[in-house]
Structure formats: C-alpha cells, structure tokens
Amino acid sequence: VGCDRSKNLVDICGEKNFQAFVCDALSVPIRSGSCDACISIAVIHHFSTAERRLATIRELVRLLRPGGTALIYVWAMEQEYKNQKSKYLKEKNGSKDTVEEINTGMAQRPLSDQMPDSSSQDSACSDRLLHDLKDEGCDAKPVADSRLPVHTNRTSFHSQDLLVPWHLKGGTKKKGESVDTVLFPAGSKESQELSPVFHRYYHVFCEGELEAACRSLDCVRVQKSYYDQGNWCVVLEKL
C-alpha cells in the first residue's frame, strides 16, 4: 500500500492497479503496529525542521509491528564520498534520461550559494511544491523573497537547507519531439509561459544525521546505516 501527498501521483498508481491513497507523512491513517515493513524514499528531506523530520520517523515506526523493519532514504549533503562522485554529479545536463532545469529569473536575485536540481533524484510532481511547505506550517514565501540558496543542477551542495528548481514539464512540441525534452533559453517567453520553474525545499543530510535521529527513538534498533549514490540510508527495526 502506497501513500503520497500528491493526488496526481496517487491517481497514476490507481491507473496501474496499485493500492495508494493521499495522506501526510506526519499523520498516516493506518492502525498502529499493522505493517511488517515500511519504506520511506526521498520524503523526509522535504520537512523543514529537525522536529518534523524526527516526527516523520516516529510516525513510520508507529506503523510497524514489533520486529518490523523500515528502510529510509534521504538526499546526502556529501555527493562525493570516499573519493567517488555520485551518479547525480556525473550525469550531464541535457542527457537522454534527464531534463535540464532552467533557473528562470535567477540572475536578478543576489544568491551567493547557488546549487543543483533533482529531476532524476526524486520523482515527485511539482504541482504541490510550495503548497507542501505552507501546509506544514512553514510560512513559505515566494522564492524572490527567500534567503535560502537555490541549487544549481549537477553541482555539490554548499548548504544543508536550500531550494531546488523543478522545471514543470509541458508546452507545445514540434514534430518528432517529446515534450519532456523541449528546452527553452532561461528567461525566454517560452520558458516562462510553457515551462514554469518551481522551487522545492530540501534539507540534505550530513553523514550520521539520519542514523542519530533514528537512534534517538527508544523503540528502535538501527540494523544498518549506509551511503548509496548520493543518499544516506538506514534500515531500522522496531523493538
């Protein structure tokens, strides 16, 4: 059974005959202790405070039966680890399987710490980007008024809290061209009208941060903690 904040993604699951429903990771409408296993992939790094991130892990553990396990993945601050660059850094802009994020209007804002997008790192829809922050009580503001650094595609992180550009797919296409691969110059009329750019909040985790959060819960034993292609990962067991 899957759940997501995005109704559009849940509808896609339904079309493919998968069981999924819309909900909030901080309050999942499933009975306590009813799950053998839970998976949280690329979710917790969207919560804006340490308290909310811990509450999300606690809610995940609540769902587990005693002896049940959970797998958690979050985006890592360290995109280069043990002298190895992550796949995210290695991929080139405009490659076959990625879509370049266009930072429309970025030049007008004095953002000294510019950083990358995550079109292949996280598959979430962009229809709720800033709404998610507002719903969580984070008092989200338009990006133009924000002091958070904006990430530049395929570069290392210089801040743990940042905004990631998301290029809304769509618009007109020429014969033989996929909409997903149509790119417009930054700031052009086409890029603004056909491919608006949204900015989504991320907290990228430092080494040991996710594991420490899990270990702070009394009812949990960390079975495994590891790094995987630009992500910090934990497997935990409910005691």
Short mmCIF file of C-alpha atoms in Angstrom, two decimals:
data_model
loop_
_atom_site.label_atom_id
_atom_site.label_comp_id
_atom_site.label_asym_id
_atom_site.label_seq_id
_atom_site.Cartn_x
_atom_site.Cartn_y
_atom_site.Cartn_z
CA VAL A 1 0.00 0.00 0.00
CA GLY A 2 1.42 3.35 -1.02
CA CYS A 3 0.69 6.90 0.10
CA ASP A 4 1.70 10.34 -1.14
CA ARG A 5 0.79 14.00 -0.68
CA SER A 6 0.28 14.35 -4.44
CA LYS A 7 -3.16 13.32 -5.67
CA ASN A 8 -1.81 13.23 -9.23
CA LEU A 9 0.80 10.61 -8.32
CA VAL A 10 -1.78 8.57 -6.39
CA ASP A 11 -4.11 8.69 -9.42
CA ILE A 12 -1.30 7.27 -11.58
CA CYS A 13 -0.92 4.41 -9.11
CA GLY A 14 -4.66 3.74 -9.35
CA GLU A 15 -4.50 3.66 -13.14
CA LYS A 16 -1.83 0.94 -12.82
CA ASN A 17 -3.97 -1.03 -10.34
CA PHE A 18 -1.71 -0.31 -7.36
CA GLN A 19 -3.20 0.45 -3.95
CA ALA A 20 -2.39 4.01 -2.89
CA PHE A 21 -4.01 6.93 -1.11
CA VAL A 22 -3.37 10.60 -0.35
CA CYS A 23 -2.07 11.42 3.11
CA ASP A 24 0.54 13.30 5.16
CA ALA A 25 3.69 11.52 6.35
CA LEU A 26 3.21 13.15 9.76
CA SER A 27 -0.21 11.52 10.18
CA VAL A 28 -0.75 8.26 8.29
CA PRO A 29 -4.30 6.85 8.68
CA ILE A 30 -3.16 3.26 9.25
CA ARG A 31 -3.58 1.34 12.51
CA SER A 32 -0.52 1.24 14.78
CA GLY A 33 1.55 -1.95 14.62
CA SER A 34 -0.13 -3.21 11.46
CA CYS A 35 2.79 -3.20 8.99
CA ASP A 36 5.53 -5.80 8.55
CA ALA A 37 7.71 -3.28 6.74
CA CYS A 38 7.69 0.37 5.70
CA ILE A 39 9.69 2.24 3.07
CA SER A 40 10.31 5.98 3.00
CA ILE A 41 12.25 7.06 -0.08
CA ALA A 42 13.13 10.74 -0.68
CA VAL A 43 10.43 12.07 1.66
CA ILE A 44 11.92 13.12 4.99
CA HIS A 45 14.39 15.56 3.41
CA HIS A 46 11.42 17.80 2.46
CA PHE A 47 10.49 18.59 6.09
CA SER A 48 11.82 21.94 7.19
CA THR A 49 12.75 21.36 10.85
CA ALA A 50 14.61 18.68 12.82
CA GLU A 51 11.46 18.23 14.94
CA ARG A 52 9.29 17.47 11.92
CA ARG A 53 11.88 15.12 10.44
CA LEU A 54 12.04 13.18 13.71
CA ALA A 55 8.24 13.16 13.98
CA THR A 56 8.06 11.63 10.49
CA ILE A 57 10.41 8.81 11.52
CA ARG A 58 8.40 8.28 14.71
CA GLU A 59 5.20 8.01 12.66
CA LEU A 60 6.86 5.47 10.36
CA VAL A 61 7.88 3.39 13.39
CA ARG A 62 4.35 3.62 14.83
CA LEU A 63 3.02 1.74 11.81
CA LEU A 64 5.40 -1.20 12.32
CA ARG A 65 4.61 -4.32 14.32
CA PRO A 66 7.26 -5.31 16.90
CA GLY A 67 10.11 -6.84 14.92
CA GLY A 68 9.02 -4.99 11.78
CA THR A 69 11.60 -3.13 9.71
CA ALA A 70 11.77 0.17 7.86
CA LEU A 71 14.05 1.46 5.10
CA ILE A 72 14.67 5.21 4.89
CA TYR A 73 16.48 7.12 2.11
CA VAL A 74 17.30 10.85 2.24
CA TRP A 75 19.40 13.04 0.00
CA ALA A 76 23.02 13.39 1.20
CA MET A 77 25.00 16.58 1.63
CA GLU A 78 28.03 14.53 0.56
CA GLN A 79 27.57 13.98 -3.17
CA GLU A 80 31.22 12.95 -3.32
CA TYR A 81 32.02 10.21 -0.81
CA LYS A 82 35.22 8.22 -0.36
CA ASN A 83 36.65 9.88 -3.47
CA GLN A 84 33.70 8.71 -5.57
CA LYS A 85 31.26 11.12 -7.19
CA SER A 86 27.57 10.20 -7.05
CA LYS A 87 25.65 9.43 -10.22
CA TYR A 88 23.90 12.75 -9.71
CA LEU A 89 27.16 14.69 -10.12
CA LYS A 90 28.33 12.52 -13.02
CA GLU A 91 25.21 12.98 -15.16
CA LYS A 92 25.47 15.73 -17.74
CA ASN A 93 22.80 18.33 -18.35
CA GLY A 94 20.56 17.59 -21.29
CA SER A 95 21.46 13.90 -21.35
CA LYS A 96 19.00 11.42 -22.75
CA ASP A 97 17.33 10.49 -19.47
CA THR A 98 17.35 13.87 -17.71
CA VAL A 99 15.70 17.22 -18.29
CA GLU A 100 17.71 20.36 -17.64
CA GLU A 101 16.22 22.63 -15.02
CA ILE A 102 16.15 26.22 -16.15
CA ASN A 103 16.73 28.81 -13.41
CA THR A 104 14.38 31.43 -14.86
CA GLY A 105 14.98 34.87 -13.41
CA MET A 106 17.71 33.72 -11.02
CA ALA A 107 20.16 36.45 -12.06
CA GLN A 108 18.03 39.18 -10.52
CA ARG A 109 18.47 37.76 -7.01
CA PRO A 110 21.73 38.02 -5.02
CA LEU A 111 22.05 34.35 -4.10
CA SER A 112 25.69 33.68 -3.38
CA ASP A 113 25.31 29.95 -2.67
CA GLN A 114 23.75 28.64 -5.88
CA MET A 115 23.27 24.84 -6.17
CA PRO A 116 21.59 21.71 -8.32
CA ASP A 117 18.18 20.25 -9.30
CA SER A 118 16.96 16.72 -8.78
CA SER A 119 14.88 15.65 -11.76
CA SER A 120 16.43 12.17 -11.65
CA GLN A 121 16.96 12.07 -7.88
CA ASP A 122 13.35 12.37 -6.83
CA SER A 123 10.27 11.71 -8.97
CA ALA A 124 7.76 13.87 -7.10
CA CYS A 125 5.36 16.09 -9.07
CA SER A 126 5.82 19.85 -8.98
CA ASP A 127 2.12 20.68 -8.54
CA ARG A 128 2.42 20.95 -4.74
CA LEU A 129 5.93 22.31 -4.33
CA LEU A 130 5.34 25.46 -2.31
CA HIS A 131 1.91 24.27 -1.10
CA ASP A 132 3.61 21.47 0.85
CA LEU A 133 5.62 23.98 2.84
CA LYS A 134 2.54 26.08 3.58
CA ASP A 135 0.53 23.04 4.64
CA GLU A 136 3.31 22.07 7.06
CA GLY A 137 3.08 25.49 8.71
CA CYS A 138 6.47 26.59 7.43
CA ASP A 139 5.22 30.01 6.36
CA ALA A 140 6.57 29.53 2.84
CA LYS A 141 7.30 32.71 0.91
CA PRO A 142 7.80 33.32 -2.81
CA VAL A 143 11.34 32.42 -3.85
CA ALA A 144 12.10 36.05 -4.74
CA ASP A 145 11.77 36.92 -1.03
CA SER A 146 13.65 33.89 0.25
CA ARG A 147 17.17 33.91 1.65
CA LEU A 148 17.63 30.19 1.05
CA PRO A 149 20.25 29.35 -1.56
CA VAL A 150 18.96 27.98 -4.86
CA HIS A 151 20.65 24.82 -6.06
CA THR A 152 22.37 24.65 -9.46
CA ASN A 153 21.92 21.42 -11.37
CA ARG A 154 24.60 18.69 -11.05
CA THR A 155 26.81 20.51 -8.55
CA SER A 156 27.86 19.77 -4.99
CA PHE A 157 25.86 21.13 -2.06
CA HIS A 158 27.16 24.06 -0.03
CA SER A 159 24.22 24.39 2.33
CA GLN A 160 22.00 21.83 4.08
CA ASP A 161 18.84 23.88 3.64
CA LEU A 162 18.11 25.01 0.11
CA LEU A 163 15.62 25.33 -2.72
CA VAL A 164 15.80 23.01 -5.71
CA PRO A 165 14.49 24.21 -9.10
CA TRP A 166 11.81 21.99 -10.64
CA HIS A 167 11.03 22.52 -14.30
CA LEU A 168 7.32 21.88 -14.91
CA LYS A 169 7.07 19.62 -17.94
CA GLY A 170 4.63 20.59 -20.68
CA GLY A 171 4.04 23.04 -23.50
CA THR A 172 3.96 22.67 -27.24
CA LYS A 173 6.17 20.25 -29.14
CA LYS A 174 7.47 20.05 -32.67
CA LYS A 175 7.04 17.04 -34.89
CA GLY A 176 9.10 14.12 -33.65
CA GLU A 177 9.97 15.88 -30.40
CA SER A 178 8.98 14.75 -26.93
CA VAL A 179 7.53 17.41 -24.63
CA ASP A 180 9.83 16.15 -21.89
CA THR A 181 12.95 17.05 -23.86
CA VAL A 182 11.92 20.51 -25.10
CA LEU A 183 14.32 23.10 -23.60
CA PHE A 184 14.00 26.87 -23.76
CA PRO A 185 16.60 29.56 -23.01
CA ALA A 186 16.44 30.82 -19.43
CA GLY A 187 14.25 33.92 -19.17
CA SER A 188 12.72 33.47 -22.62
CA LYS A 189 9.00 33.95 -23.17
CA GLU A 190 8.63 30.25 -23.97
CA SER A 191 10.38 29.12 -20.81
CA GLN A 192 8.16 31.32 -18.67
CA GLU A 193 4.85 30.51 -20.38
CA LEU A 194 5.33 26.84 -21.27
CA SER A 195 7.86 25.64 -18.72
CA PRO A 196 7.46 27.45 -15.41
CA VAL A 197 10.10 26.76 -12.76
CA PHE A 198 9.07 25.92 -9.20
CA HIS A 199 11.36 25.76 -6.19
CA ARG A 200 11.07 22.98 -3.63
CA TYR A 201 12.59 22.97 -0.16
CA TYR A 202 15.20 20.32 0.72
CA HIS A 203 17.23 19.59 3.82
CA VAL A 204 20.19 17.49 2.70
CA PHE A 205 21.53 15.21 5.44
CA CYS A 206 25.13 15.10 6.68
CA GLU A 207 26.84 11.80 7.49
CA GLY A 208 25.42 10.29 10.69
CA GLU A 209 22.49 12.73 10.95
CA LEU A 210 19.74 10.32 9.85
CA GLU A 211 21.17 7.49 11.94
CA ALA A 212 21.36 9.72 15.01
CA ALA A 213 17.72 10.75 14.59
CA CYS A 214 16.66 7.10 14.40
CA ARG A 215 18.77 6.13 17.43
CA SER A 216 17.12 8.88 19.49
CA LEU A 217 13.89 6.82 19.49
CA ASP A 218 13.70 4.33 22.37
CA CYS A 219 11.71 1.68 20.49
CA VAL A 220 14.13 1.40 17.55
CA ARG A 221 17.29 -0.54 16.75
CA VAL A 222 19.37 0.57 13.75
CA GLN A 223 20.25 -2.58 11.80
CA LYS A 224 22.22 -0.87 9.06
CA SER A 225 23.33 2.60 8.04
CA TYR A 226 24.99 3.21 4.67
CA TYR A 227 25.62 5.57 1.75
CA ASP A 228 24.11 4.83 -1.66
CA GLN A 229 24.63 7.04 -4.72
CA GLY A 230 24.23 10.40 -3.02
CA ASN A 231 21.77 9.21 -0.37
CA TRP A 232 22.08 8.37 3.32
CA CYS A 233 20.13 5.23 4.14
CA VAL A 234 19.03 3.47 7.33
CA VAL A 235 17.41 0.10 7.96
CA LEU A 236 15.80 0.05 11.39
CA GLU A 237 13.85 -2.48 13.44
CA LYS A 238 11.02 -1.78 15.87
CA LEU A 239 11.67 -3.38 19.27
#
